[in-house]
Coordinates of C-alpha atoms in Angstrom, one line a residue:
Chain G
M76 CA 82.7 81.0 102.0
K77 CA 81.1 83.3 99.5
R78 CA 83.3 83.7 96.5
S79 CA 81.6 86.9 95.3
V80 CA 82.4 88.6 98.6
I81 CA 86.0 87.4 98.6
W82 CA 86.5 88.6 95.1
A83 CA 84.9 91.9 95.8
I84 CA 87.2 92.7 98.6
A85 CA 90.3 91.4 96.8
Q86 CA 89.4 93.4 93.7
K87 CA 88.8 96.5 95.7
D88 CA 92.2 96.1 97.4
M89 CA 94.0 95.5 94.1
K90 CA 92.4 98.6 92.7
M91 CA 93.5 100.6 95.8
I92 CA 97.1 99.7 95.1
T93 CA 97.1 101.8 92.0
S94 CA 95.8 104.8 93.9
N95 CA 98.6 104.7 96.4
L96 CA 101.9 106.1 95.1
Q97 CA 103.7 104.8 98.1
I98 CA 102.9 101.3 97.1
W99 CA 102.7 101.1 93.3
L100 CA 105.9 103.1 92.6
P101 CA 108.3 100.7 94.3
M102 CA 106.2 97.9 92.9
I103 CA 107.0 99.0 89.3
I104 CA 110.5 100.4 89.8
L105 CA 112.2 97.5 91.6
P106 CA 111.2 94.8 89.0
L107 CA 112.0 97.2 86.2
M108 CA 115.5 98.0 87.6
L109 CA 116.5 94.5 88.7
G110 CA 114.7 92.4 86.1
V111 CA 115.1 94.5 83.0
V112 CA 117.6 97.4 83.2
L113 CA 120.3 95.6 85.2
P114 CA 120.5 92.4 83.1
T115 CA 120.4 94.3 79.9
A116 CA 123.2 96.5 81.0
L117 CA 125.3 93.6 82.3
L118 CA 124.8 91.5 79.1
I119 CA 125.7 94.4 76.8
A120 CA 128.8 95.1 78.8
L121 CA 129.9 91.4 79.0
K122 CA 129.3 90.9 75.3
S123 CA 131.4 93.9 74.2
S124 CA 134.5 93.2 76.4
D125 CA 137.1 90.5 76.4
L126 CA 137.0 89.1 79.8
S127 CA 140.1 86.9 79.7
S128 CA 142.2 90.1 80.0
V129 CA 140.3 91.3 83.1
K130 CA 142.2 91.0 86.4
G131 CA 140.7 88.7 89.0
I132 CA 138.9 86.6 86.4
E133 CA 141.2 83.7 87.3
T134 CA 139.7 83.7 90.8
F135 CA 136.3 83.4 89.3
L136 CA 137.3 80.7 86.9
N137 CA 138.8 78.8 89.8
V138 CA 135.5 78.9 91.6
V139 CA 133.8 77.6 88.6
N140 CA 136.3 74.8 88.1
Q141 CA 135.8 73.7 91.7
L142 CA 132.1 73.2 91.1
P143 CA 130.9 69.7 92.1
S144 CA 130.7 67.6 88.9
G145 CA 127.2 67.5 87.6
A146 CA 125.0 69.1 85.0
L147 CA 126.3 72.6 85.6
Q148 CA 130.0 71.5 85.4
D149 CA 129.2 69.5 82.3
K150 CA 127.5 72.4 80.7
F151 CA 130.4 74.6 81.5
D152 CA 132.9 72.3 79.9
T153 CA 131.0 72.7 76.6
L154 CA 131.2 76.5 76.7
P155 CA 134.1 77.8 74.6
T156 CA 135.2 81.1 76.2
T157 CA 135.2 82.9 79.5
N158 CA 132.6 85.2 78.2
H159 CA 130.3 82.4 77.4
K160 CA 130.8 80.9 80.9
L161 CA 130.3 84.2 82.6
I162 CA 127.2 85.1 80.7
Y163 CA 125.7 81.7 81.2
L164 CA 126.4 81.8 84.9
L165 CA 125.0 85.4 85.3
T166 CA 121.8 84.9 83.4
N167 CA 120.9 81.5 84.8
Y168 CA 122.2 81.6 88.3
T169 CA 123.5 84.9 89.7
L170 CA 120.4 86.9 88.8
A171 CA 117.9 84.3 89.8
P172 CA 117.3 85.6 93.4
I173 CA 115.9 88.8 91.9
F174 CA 112.9 86.7 91.2
L175 CA 112.5 86.0 94.8
L176 CA 113.1 89.6 95.8
I177 CA 110.2 90.8 93.6
P178 CA 107.4 88.7 95.1
V179 CA 108.7 89.2 98.6
M180 CA 108.7 93.0 98.1
V181 CA 105.3 93.1 96.4
C182 CA 103.7 90.9 99.0
S183 CA 105.1 92.7 102.0
L184 CA 104.1 96.1 100.6
V185 CA 100.5 95.1 99.7
A186 CA 99.9 92.8 102.7
A187 CA 101.2 95.3 105.2
N188 CA 99.0 97.9 103.7
S189 CA 95.9 95.8 103.4
F190 CA 95.0 95.3 107.1
V191 CA 96.7 98.3 108.6
G192 CA 95.4 100.4 105.8
E193 CA 91.8 99.5 106.5
K194 CA 92.4 100.3 110.1
E195 CA 94.0 103.7 109.3
R196 CA 91.2 104.6 107.0
R197 CA 88.7 103.5 109.6
T198 CA 87.0 101.2 107.1
L199 CA 87.8 97.9 108.8
E200 CA 84.8 98.7 111.0
S201 CA 82.5 98.7 107.9
L202 CA 83.8 95.4 106.8
L203 CA 83.3 93.8 110.3
F204 CA 79.8 95.2 110.4
A205 CA 79.0 93.6 107.1
P206 CA 77.8 90.0 106.7
V207 CA 81.4 88.9 105.8
T208 CA 83.1 86.2 107.8
V209 CA 86.6 86.8 109.1
K210 CA 87.8 83.9 107.0
E211 CA 86.5 85.5 103.8
L212 CA 88.2 88.7 104.8
F213 CA 91.5 86.9 105.3
V214 CA 91.3 84.9 102.1
A215 CA 90.5 88.1 100.2
K216 CA 93.5 89.9 101.7
V217 CA 95.8 87.1 100.9
L218 CA 94.6 87.0 97.3
A219 CA 94.9 90.7 97.0
A220 CA 98.6 90.4 97.7
L221 CA 99.3 87.1 96.0
L222 CA 97.8 87.8 92.6
P223 CA 99.7 91.0 91.9
A224 CA 103.0 89.5 93.2
L225 CA 102.7 86.4 91.0
A226 CA 101.6 88.5 88.0
L227 CA 104.4 91.0 88.4
T228 CA 107.0 88.2 88.9
L229 CA 105.8 86.3 85.9
A230 CA 105.7 89.4 83.7
T231 CA 109.3 90.4 84.8
F232 CA 110.4 86.8 84.2
L233 CA 109.0 86.8 80.7
I234 CA 110.6 90.1 79.8
Y235 CA 113.8 89.0 81.4
G236 CA 113.7 85.8 79.3
V237 CA 113.1 87.6 76.1
I238 CA 116.0 90.0 76.8
V239 CA 118.4 87.3 77.8
D240 CA 117.7 85.1 74.8
A241 CA 117.6 88.0 72.4
L242 CA 121.0 89.3 73.5
T243 CA 122.7 85.9 73.8
Y244 CA 121.3 84.0 70.8
S245 CA 123.9 85.0 68.4
L246 CA 126.7 84.2 70.9
F247 CA 125.4 80.7 71.9
G248 CA 123.7 79.8 68.6
G249 CA 120.6 78.8 70.6
L250 CA 118.4 79.6 73.7
I251 CA 120.2 79.4 77.0
F252 CA 117.3 80.5 79.1
P253 CA 115.4 79.1 80.9
N254 CA 116.7 75.9 82.5
W255 CA 115.0 73.6 84.9
N256 CA 116.1 75.8 87.8
W257 CA 113.7 78.5 86.6
V258 CA 110.7 76.2 86.1
V259 CA 111.0 75.1 89.8
L260 CA 111.7 78.7 90.9
I261 CA 108.7 80.3 89.2
L262 CA 106.2 77.5 89.7
W263 CA 107.2 76.2 93.1
V264 CA 109.4 78.6 95.1
V265 CA 107.9 82.0 94.1
P266 CA 104.3 81.0 95.2
A267 CA 105.8 79.6 98.4
I268 CA 107.8 82.6 99.3
S269 CA 104.9 84.9 98.4
L270 CA 102.4 83.0 100.6
C271 CA 104.9 82.9 103.4
T272 CA 105.6 86.7 103.2
I273 CA 101.9 87.5 103.1
L274 CA 101.0 85.3 106.1
I275 CA 103.8 86.7 108.2
S276 CA 102.8 90.3 107.1
V277 CA 99.2 89.6 108.1
L278 CA 100.4 88.4 111.4
I279 CA 102.5 91.5 111.9
S280 CA 99.7 93.8 110.5
A281 CA 97.2 92.5 113.1
R282 CA 99.6 93.6 115.9
V283 CA 101.0 96.9 114.9
K284 CA 99.5 100.4 114.7
G285 CA 100.6 102.0 111.5
F286 CA 101.5 101.2 107.9
Q287 CA 105.2 102.3 108.3
E288 CA 105.7 100.1 111.3
A289 CA 104.2 97.1 109.5
Q290 CA 106.4 97.7 106.5
Q291 CA 109.6 98.0 108.6
L292 CA 108.8 94.7 110.4
A293 CA 108.0 93.1 107.1
G294 CA 111.5 94.1 106.0
V295 CA 112.7 91.2 108.2
I296 CA 111.5 88.9 105.5
V297 CA 113.4 90.8 102.8
L298 CA 116.8 90.4 104.6
P299 CA 117.2 86.7 104.3
V300 CA 116.5 87.1 100.6
V301 CA 119.1 89.7 100.3
A302 CA 121.5 87.3 102.0
L303 CA 120.6 84.8 99.4
V304 CA 121.4 87.2 96.6
V305 CA 124.8 88.0 98.1
G306 CA 125.5 84.3 98.6
Q307 CA 124.5 83.5 95.1
G308 CA 126.4 86.5 93.7
T309 CA 129.7 85.4 95.2
G310 CA 129.3 82.0 93.6
L311 CA 129.2 80.1 96.9
L312 CA 125.8 78.7 96.5
F313 CA 124.8 77.1 93.3
L314 CA 121.1 76.2 93.5
T315 CA 120.1 73.0 91.8
P316 CA 116.4 72.1 91.0
L317 CA 116.5 69.7 94.0
L318 CA 117.8 72.3 96.4
M319 CA 115.1 74.8 95.1
G320 CA 112.5 72.2 95.7
V321 CA 113.7 71.8 99.2
I322 CA 113.7 75.5 99.8
G323 CA 110.1 75.7 98.5
A324 CA 109.0 72.9 100.8
V325 CA 110.6 74.6 103.8
L326 CA 108.7 77.8 102.9
Y327 CA 105.4 76.0 102.6
A328 CA 106.2 74.4 106.0
V329 CA 106.7 77.9 107.5
C330 CA 103.3 78.8 106.1
A331 CA 101.8 75.8 107.8
V332 CA 103.3 76.9 111.1
V333 CA 102.1 80.5 110.7
L334 CA 98.6 79.6 109.6
P335 CA 97.3 78.3 112.9
R336 CA 98.5 81.5 114.6
I337 CA 96.5 83.5 112.1
A338 CA 93.5 81.3 112.7
K339 CA 93.7 82.4 116.3
L340 CA 93.1 85.9 115.1
N341 CA 90.1 84.5 113.3
D342 CA 87.8 86.1 115.8
R343 CA 85.6 89.2 115.0
E344 CA 85.7 90.5 118.6
L345 CA 89.5 90.2 118.9
L346 CA 90.0 91.8 115.5
F347 CA 87.5 94.5 116.4
E348 CA 88.9 95.4 119.8
R349 CA 92.5 95.4 118.6
Q350 CA 91.9 97.2 115.4
V351 CA 89.0 99.6 115.7
H352 CA 88.9 102.8 117.8
Chain R
M187 CA 63.0 93.1 117.2
I188 CA 65.7 93.8 119.8
V189 CA 65.8 92.4 123.3
A190 CA 68.7 93.1 125.6
E191 CA 68.7 91.8 129.1
G192 CA 71.2 92.3 131.9
V193 CA 73.9 93.0 129.3
Q194 CA 77.4 93.7 130.8
K195 CA 80.5 94.6 128.9
S196 CA 83.9 95.9 130.1
F197 CA 86.9 96.7 127.9
Q198 CA 90.4 96.8 129.2
G199 CA 89.3 96.7 132.8
R200 CA 86.8 99.6 132.4
T201 CA 83.1 98.8 132.7
I202 CA 81.2 100.3 129.8
L203 CA 77.8 98.6 130.3
S204 CA 77.0 97.5 133.9
D205 CA 73.5 96.2 133.5
M206 CA 71.7 97.1 130.4
S207 CA 68.1 96.0 129.6
F208 CA 65.8 97.4 126.9
G209 CA 63.7 96.3 124.0
V210 CA 62.7 97.6 120.6
K211 CA 59.6 96.4 118.9
E212 CA 59.3 96.0 115.1
G213 CA 58.5 99.3 113.3
E214 CA 59.6 101.5 116.2
I215 CA 62.0 104.4 115.9
V216 CA 63.9 104.4 119.2
G217 CA 66.3 107.0 120.3
L218 CA 69.2 105.7 122.4
L219 CA 70.2 108.8 124.3
G220 CA 73.1 109.5 126.7
P221 CA 76.2 111.5 127.2
N222 CA 79.5 110.6 125.5
G223 CA 80.8 107.4 127.1
A224 CA 77.4 106.2 128.2
G225 CA 77.8 103.1 126.1
K226 CA 75.7 103.9 123.0
T227 CA 78.3 102.8 120.5
T228 CA 79.2 99.7 122.5
T229 CA 75.5 98.8 122.5
V230 CA 75.3 99.1 118.7
R231 CA 78.4 96.9 118.4
L232 CA 77.0 94.3 120.7
L233 CA 73.7 94.2 118.9
N234 CA 75.6 93.6 115.6
G235 CA 77.7 90.8 117.1
V236 CA 81.0 92.4 116.4
I237 CA 81.8 92.3 120.1
R238 CA 80.6 89.9 122.7
P239 CA 78.8 90.7 125.9
D240 CA 80.5 89.5 129.2
A241 CA 77.1 88.6 130.6
G242 CA 73.4 88.9 129.7
T243 CA 71.4 87.9 126.7
I244 CA 70.8 89.7 123.4
R245 CA 68.4 88.8 120.6
V246 CA 68.1 90.7 117.4
G247 CA 65.2 89.5 115.2
G248 CA 65.1 86.4 117.3
L249 CA 68.7 85.6 116.6
D250 CA 71.7 85.7 118.9
P251 CA 74.3 88.1 117.4
V252 CA 77.2 86.2 119.0
T253 CA 76.5 82.8 117.4
E254 CA 74.4 84.0 114.4
G255 CA 76.2 87.2 113.7
D256 CA 76.2 87.0 109.9
P257 CA 72.4 86.7 109.5
V258 CA 71.9 89.5 112.0
R259 CA 74.4 91.7 110.1
A260 CA 72.7 90.8 106.8
M261 CA 69.3 92.1 107.9
S262 CA 70.8 95.2 109.6
G263 CA 72.1 98.4 108.0
I264 CA 74.5 100.6 109.9
L265 CA 75.8 104.1 109.7
T266 CA 78.8 104.3 112.0
E267 CA 80.0 107.6 113.4
G268 CA 82.9 107.8 110.9
A269 CA 80.7 106.5 108.1
G270 CA 83.5 104.0 107.2
L271 CA 83.8 104.7 103.5
Y272 CA 86.8 104.4 101.2
H273 CA 88.1 107.9 100.5
E274 CA 90.1 106.9 97.4
M275 CA 87.0 105.5 95.8
S276 CA 84.1 107.4 94.2
A277 CA 80.6 107.4 95.7
V278 CA 79.4 104.9 93.1
E279 CA 82.4 102.6 93.6
N280 CA 81.8 102.6 97.4
L281 CA 78.2 101.7 96.9
R282 CA 79.0 99.0 94.3
F283 CA 81.6 97.5 96.7
F284 CA 79.2 97.4 99.7
A285 CA 76.4 96.1 97.4
K286 CA 78.5 93.1 96.6
L287 CA 79.3 92.5 100.3
Y288 CA 75.6 92.6 101.2
G289 CA 74.6 90.6 98.2
V290 CA 72.3 93.3 96.7
K291 CA 70.4 92.2 93.7
R292 CA 69.9 94.6 90.8
A293 CA 72.5 96.8 92.5
D294 CA 72.9 99.4 89.8
S295 CA 69.3 100.5 89.8
R296 CA 69.3 100.5 93.6
I297 CA 72.4 102.6 93.7
H298 CA 71.0 105.0 91.2
D299 CA 67.8 105.4 93.3
L300 CA 69.8 106.0 96.5
L301 CA 72.1 108.5 95.0
R302 CA 69.1 110.4 93.7
Q303 CA 67.3 110.1 97.0
F304 CA 70.3 111.6 98.9
D305 CA 71.0 114.2 96.3
L306 CA 74.4 112.8 95.4
Q307 CA 74.0 112.2 91.7
A308 CA 76.1 115.1 90.7
H309 CA 79.0 113.8 92.8
R310 CA 78.6 110.1 91.9
D311 CA 82.1 109.8 90.3
K312 CA 83.9 112.1 92.7
A313 CA 86.3 110.6 95.3
V314 CA 84.7 110.4 98.7
G315 CA 87.8 112.0 100.2
Q316 CA 86.7 115.3 98.6
F317 CA 83.2 115.1 100.1
S318 CA 82.0 117.4 102.9
T319 CA 81.0 115.8 106.2
G320 CA 77.4 116.1 105.3
M321 CA 77.8 114.4 102.0
K322 CA 79.8 111.6 103.6
K323 CA 76.9 111.1 106.1
R324 CA 74.4 111.0 103.3
L325 CA 76.5 108.5 101.3
G326 CA 77.0 106.5 104.5
L327 CA 73.2 106.4 104.9
A328 CA 72.8 105.3 101.3
K329 CA 75.4 102.5 102.0
A330 CA 73.4 101.4 105.1
L331 CA 70.2 101.2 103.1
L332 CA 71.6 99.4 100.1
H333 CA 70.2 96.0 101.0
E334 CA 66.8 97.4 102.3
P335 CA 67.5 96.3 105.8
K336 CA 64.7 95.5 108.2
L337 CA 66.6 97.1 111.0
L338 CA 68.7 100.3 110.8
F339 CA 71.4 101.4 113.3
L340 CA 72.4 105.0 113.2
D341 CA 75.2 106.2 115.4
E342 CA 75.1 110.0 115.6
P343 CA 73.5 110.4 112.1
T344 CA 73.2 114.2 112.3
N345 CA 76.8 115.0 113.3
G346 CA 78.3 117.3 110.7
L347 CA 75.0 118.0 108.9
D348 CA 73.7 121.5 108.4
P349 CA 70.1 122.2 109.5
D350 CA 68.8 121.5 106.0
G351 CA 70.6 118.2 105.9
I352 CA 69.3 117.2 109.3
R353 CA 65.7 118.0 108.3
E354 CA 66.1 116.0 105.1
V355 CA 67.7 113.0 106.8
M356 CA 65.1 113.0 109.6
G357 CA 62.3 113.3 107.0
Y358 CA 63.7 110.5 105.1
L359 CA 64.0 108.2 108.1
K360 CA 60.3 108.9 109.0
E361 CA 59.3 108.1 105.4
L362 CA 61.3 104.9 105.4
N363 CA 59.7 103.8 108.7
R364 CA 56.2 104.6 107.4
E365 CA 56.6 103.0 104.0
F366 CA 58.6 99.9 104.7
G367 CA 58.2 99.6 108.5
T368 CA 61.9 99.7 109.0
T369 CA 62.8 99.5 112.7
I370 CA 65.4 102.2 113.6
L371 CA 67.7 102.5 116.5
L372 CA 69.2 106.0 116.6
C373 CA 72.0 107.0 118.9
S374 CA 72.5 110.7 119.6
H375 CA 73.3 113.3 122.1
V376 CA 71.9 116.2 120.0
L377 CA 68.4 115.9 121.3
H378 CA 66.2 118.5 119.7
Q379 CA 67.1 117.1 116.3
I380 CA 65.7 113.6 116.9
E381 CA 62.6 114.7 118.9
E382 CA 60.4 114.7 115.9
V383 CA 61.2 111.3 114.6
C384 CA 61.5 109.0 117.6
T385 CA 58.5 107.1 118.8
R386 CA 60.3 106.1 122.0
Y387 CA 63.5 106.9 124.0
V388 CA 65.9 104.9 126.0
F389 CA 68.1 106.9 128.3
L390 CA 71.5 105.5 128.9
D391 CA 73.9 106.7 131.6
G392 CA 76.8 105.1 133.3
G393 CA 76.3 101.8 131.5
R394 CA 72.7 101.4 132.5
V395 CA 69.3 102.2 131.2
I396 CA 67.9 104.9 133.5
E397 CA 64.6 105.6 131.8
D398 CA 62.7 104.2 128.9
G399 CA 59.4 105.4 127.4
T400 CA 57.5 107.6 125.0
L401 CA 57.9 111.4 125.4
A402 CA 54.4 111.5 126.9
E403 CA 55.3 108.8 129.4
I404 CA 58.5 110.4 130.4
E405 CA 56.8 113.8 130.6
A406 CA 54.0 112.4 132.9
K407 CA 56.7 110.9 135.2
Y408 CA 59.2 113.8 135.3
L409 CA 57.4 117.0 134.6
R410 CA 56.5 118.1 138.1
T411 CA 56.5 121.8 137.5
V412 CA 55.0 123.1 134.3
T413 CA 56.6 126.3 133.0
L414 CA 54.0 128.2 131.0
R415 CA 55.2 131.0 128.8
V416 CA 52.4 133.5 128.1
E417 CA 52.9 136.3 125.7
T418 CA 50.8 139.0 127.3
D419 CA 50.7 142.6 128.4
L420 CA 49.7 141.5 132.0
I421 CA 51.3 143.5 134.8
V422 CA 52.9 141.3 137.3
A423 CA 53.9 142.6 140.7
G424 CA 56.0 141.0 143.4
G425 CA 56.8 137.9 141.3
Q426 CA 53.4 136.4 142.0
Y427 CA 50.1 136.1 140.1
A428 CA 47.0 134.2 141.2
G429 CA 49.1 132.4 143.8
Y430 CA 51.7 131.1 141.2
E431 CA 55.3 132.2 140.7
A432 CA 55.4 134.6 137.8
V433 CA 58.3 136.3 136.1
R434 CA 58.1 139.0 133.5
Q435 CA 60.5 138.4 130.5
E436 CA 60.2 141.2 128.0
Q437 CA 57.0 140.4 126.0
A438 CA 56.1 137.3 128.0
V439 CA 55.4 136.1 131.5
E440 CA 56.7 132.7 132.7
F441 CA 54.5 130.9 135.2
A442 CA 55.6 128.0 137.3
L443 CA 52.6 125.8 137.7
P444 CA 52.0 122.5 139.6
S445 CA 50.3 120.8 136.7
K446 CA 48.8 121.3 133.2
D447 CA 45.3 121.2 134.7
V448 CA 45.5 124.7 136.1
I449 CA 46.3 126.3 132.8
P450 CA 42.8 127.0 131.5
G451 CA 41.7 128.7 134.7
L452 CA 44.9 130.8 134.8
L453 CA 44.4 131.9 131.2
R454 CA 40.8 132.8 131.8
Q455 CA 41.8 134.9 134.8
I456 CA 44.5 136.7 132.8
L457 CA 42.2 137.4 129.9
Q458 CA 39.8 139.3 132.2
E459 CA 42.5 142.0 132.8
A460 CA 44.9 141.8 129.9
S461 CA 45.4 140.4 126.4
V462 CA 47.0 137.0 125.7
Y463 CA 48.7 136.4 122.3
T464 CA 50.3 133.0 122.8
A465 CA 50.7 130.4 125.6
E466 CA 53.1 127.5 125.5
I467 CA 54.6 125.0 127.9
V468 CA 58.3 125.5 127.4
N469 CA 59.9 122.8 129.7
R470 CA 58.6 119.6 128.1
D471 CA 60.9 119.3 125.2
L472 CA 63.2 116.3 125.1
E473 CA 66.2 118.2 126.1
T474 CA 64.7 119.5 129.4
L475 CA 63.3 116.1 130.2
Y476 CA 66.6 114.5 129.4
F477 CA 68.4 116.6 132.0
Q478 CA 65.6 116.1 134.5
V479 CA 65.8 112.3 134.1
R480 CA 69.6 112.4 134.5
R481 CA 69.4 114.7 137.5
E482 CA 67.0 112.4 139.3
H483 CA 69.1 109.3 138.6
Q484 CA 72.4 110.6 139.8

């Protein structure tokens, strides 16, 4: 595999993202809304209101009190007021799945565009006529989606962290973010879910005709993540670092299952006959 | 340089090449001619190893494009019909990108030379999407030549070019061939444009090679009646002159002759009774021969 070739294609693809409004606009807006605007607004609202007088807060507290004893329960016992508890829960748990949603969205957008886009622009032919192996092409396409996804997620994570700690420092007298959950999430689960999304998208892209279709199908991957967000939001699912580790491992396993299917596409003729014309 | 023997290829149950055999020697400029759907583009794809033949053998530069595709593609340059350029990127960005794929050394000076050669310097930073068809073709050609290929494949290189552009491109191909000995395989169905550059022709029809040779060879084989157009004030009566069929057409008379050999005698005879300004065989151009070859192979 020639690194210079892989990098040339990946670089070209990443540059192309910026020239396609249909792609970069949602890529910027979603992380900005979910990772910056939403938490800021929520934190400001929570800090300025007395939650113990809010109706229905008992139900919430009941849920919290029924948590299995462990690190989270211990932590909760140390927090003095409902506001503290709610803010801690929100910043460290409820909003966490946003950081799964961002890489999934970025990856499915970019990956769906990368193969189908070459076909629609009739440039895939040029790539297949060049002394570039199909493997190099695939690796380049995966990198072109993976790198922006990881970069954007990490950037959002850092901004989110600064906002959370800045807004809660005075209340807690210390930093409440991040905890171990986040370390596992960002370093283990985010790359796993990104890779998984890309591989599935590539598989889809190689079979469909247009960009829109590829994106719609790729939406199938977003749905489970949305389910996870809803689950997390209702407080039914409290992820522990261990559980996160398991989820990451499952995702890597899915990648390992998808990879041989993609390897079957690793054939110039097949790719050419399906994609060019 | 290129050897194809008994090559067969079908796609989705449709036979595209039934039995194709031809060869191209190093330094030749060969025109691959045939109507749309004759299998020209498929042939180019097979020779580059991007698709595989169902049967037959192919060698390009001594290599098998199926098993040694990357070396074959590395020594070949190609201009596809759609040019295959990135429309969002500028001319220079496109060339830089492809230079990296082909591993071109000292790419910047090569790109600079090619842009100047194809008269695209003024548009070097403009997005290719805004280019005219002719400009895209020229840039596509520059892309094909980036790595100074030994072998050049051109699929309909003159489509979308204006007469000036065609002449320039054809002139450039000739020069390239003369200076660097680049072997060129050129697919086209616009025959009069390539007549001047090709050293040899391969006629493709219905997935087979129906004729193969230089213009002189094909002419000797297929030109059975010579149509001689003589610009003269000769008076022709009864559609006959000196025993040959003769038709007056405004300033000229067209004679249907059995061979070239009778021309000097005929002209001498005309000159004794009238003036002759020009005389020209009008049915030995590539296009006429092409139709003649196809008619006889139907």
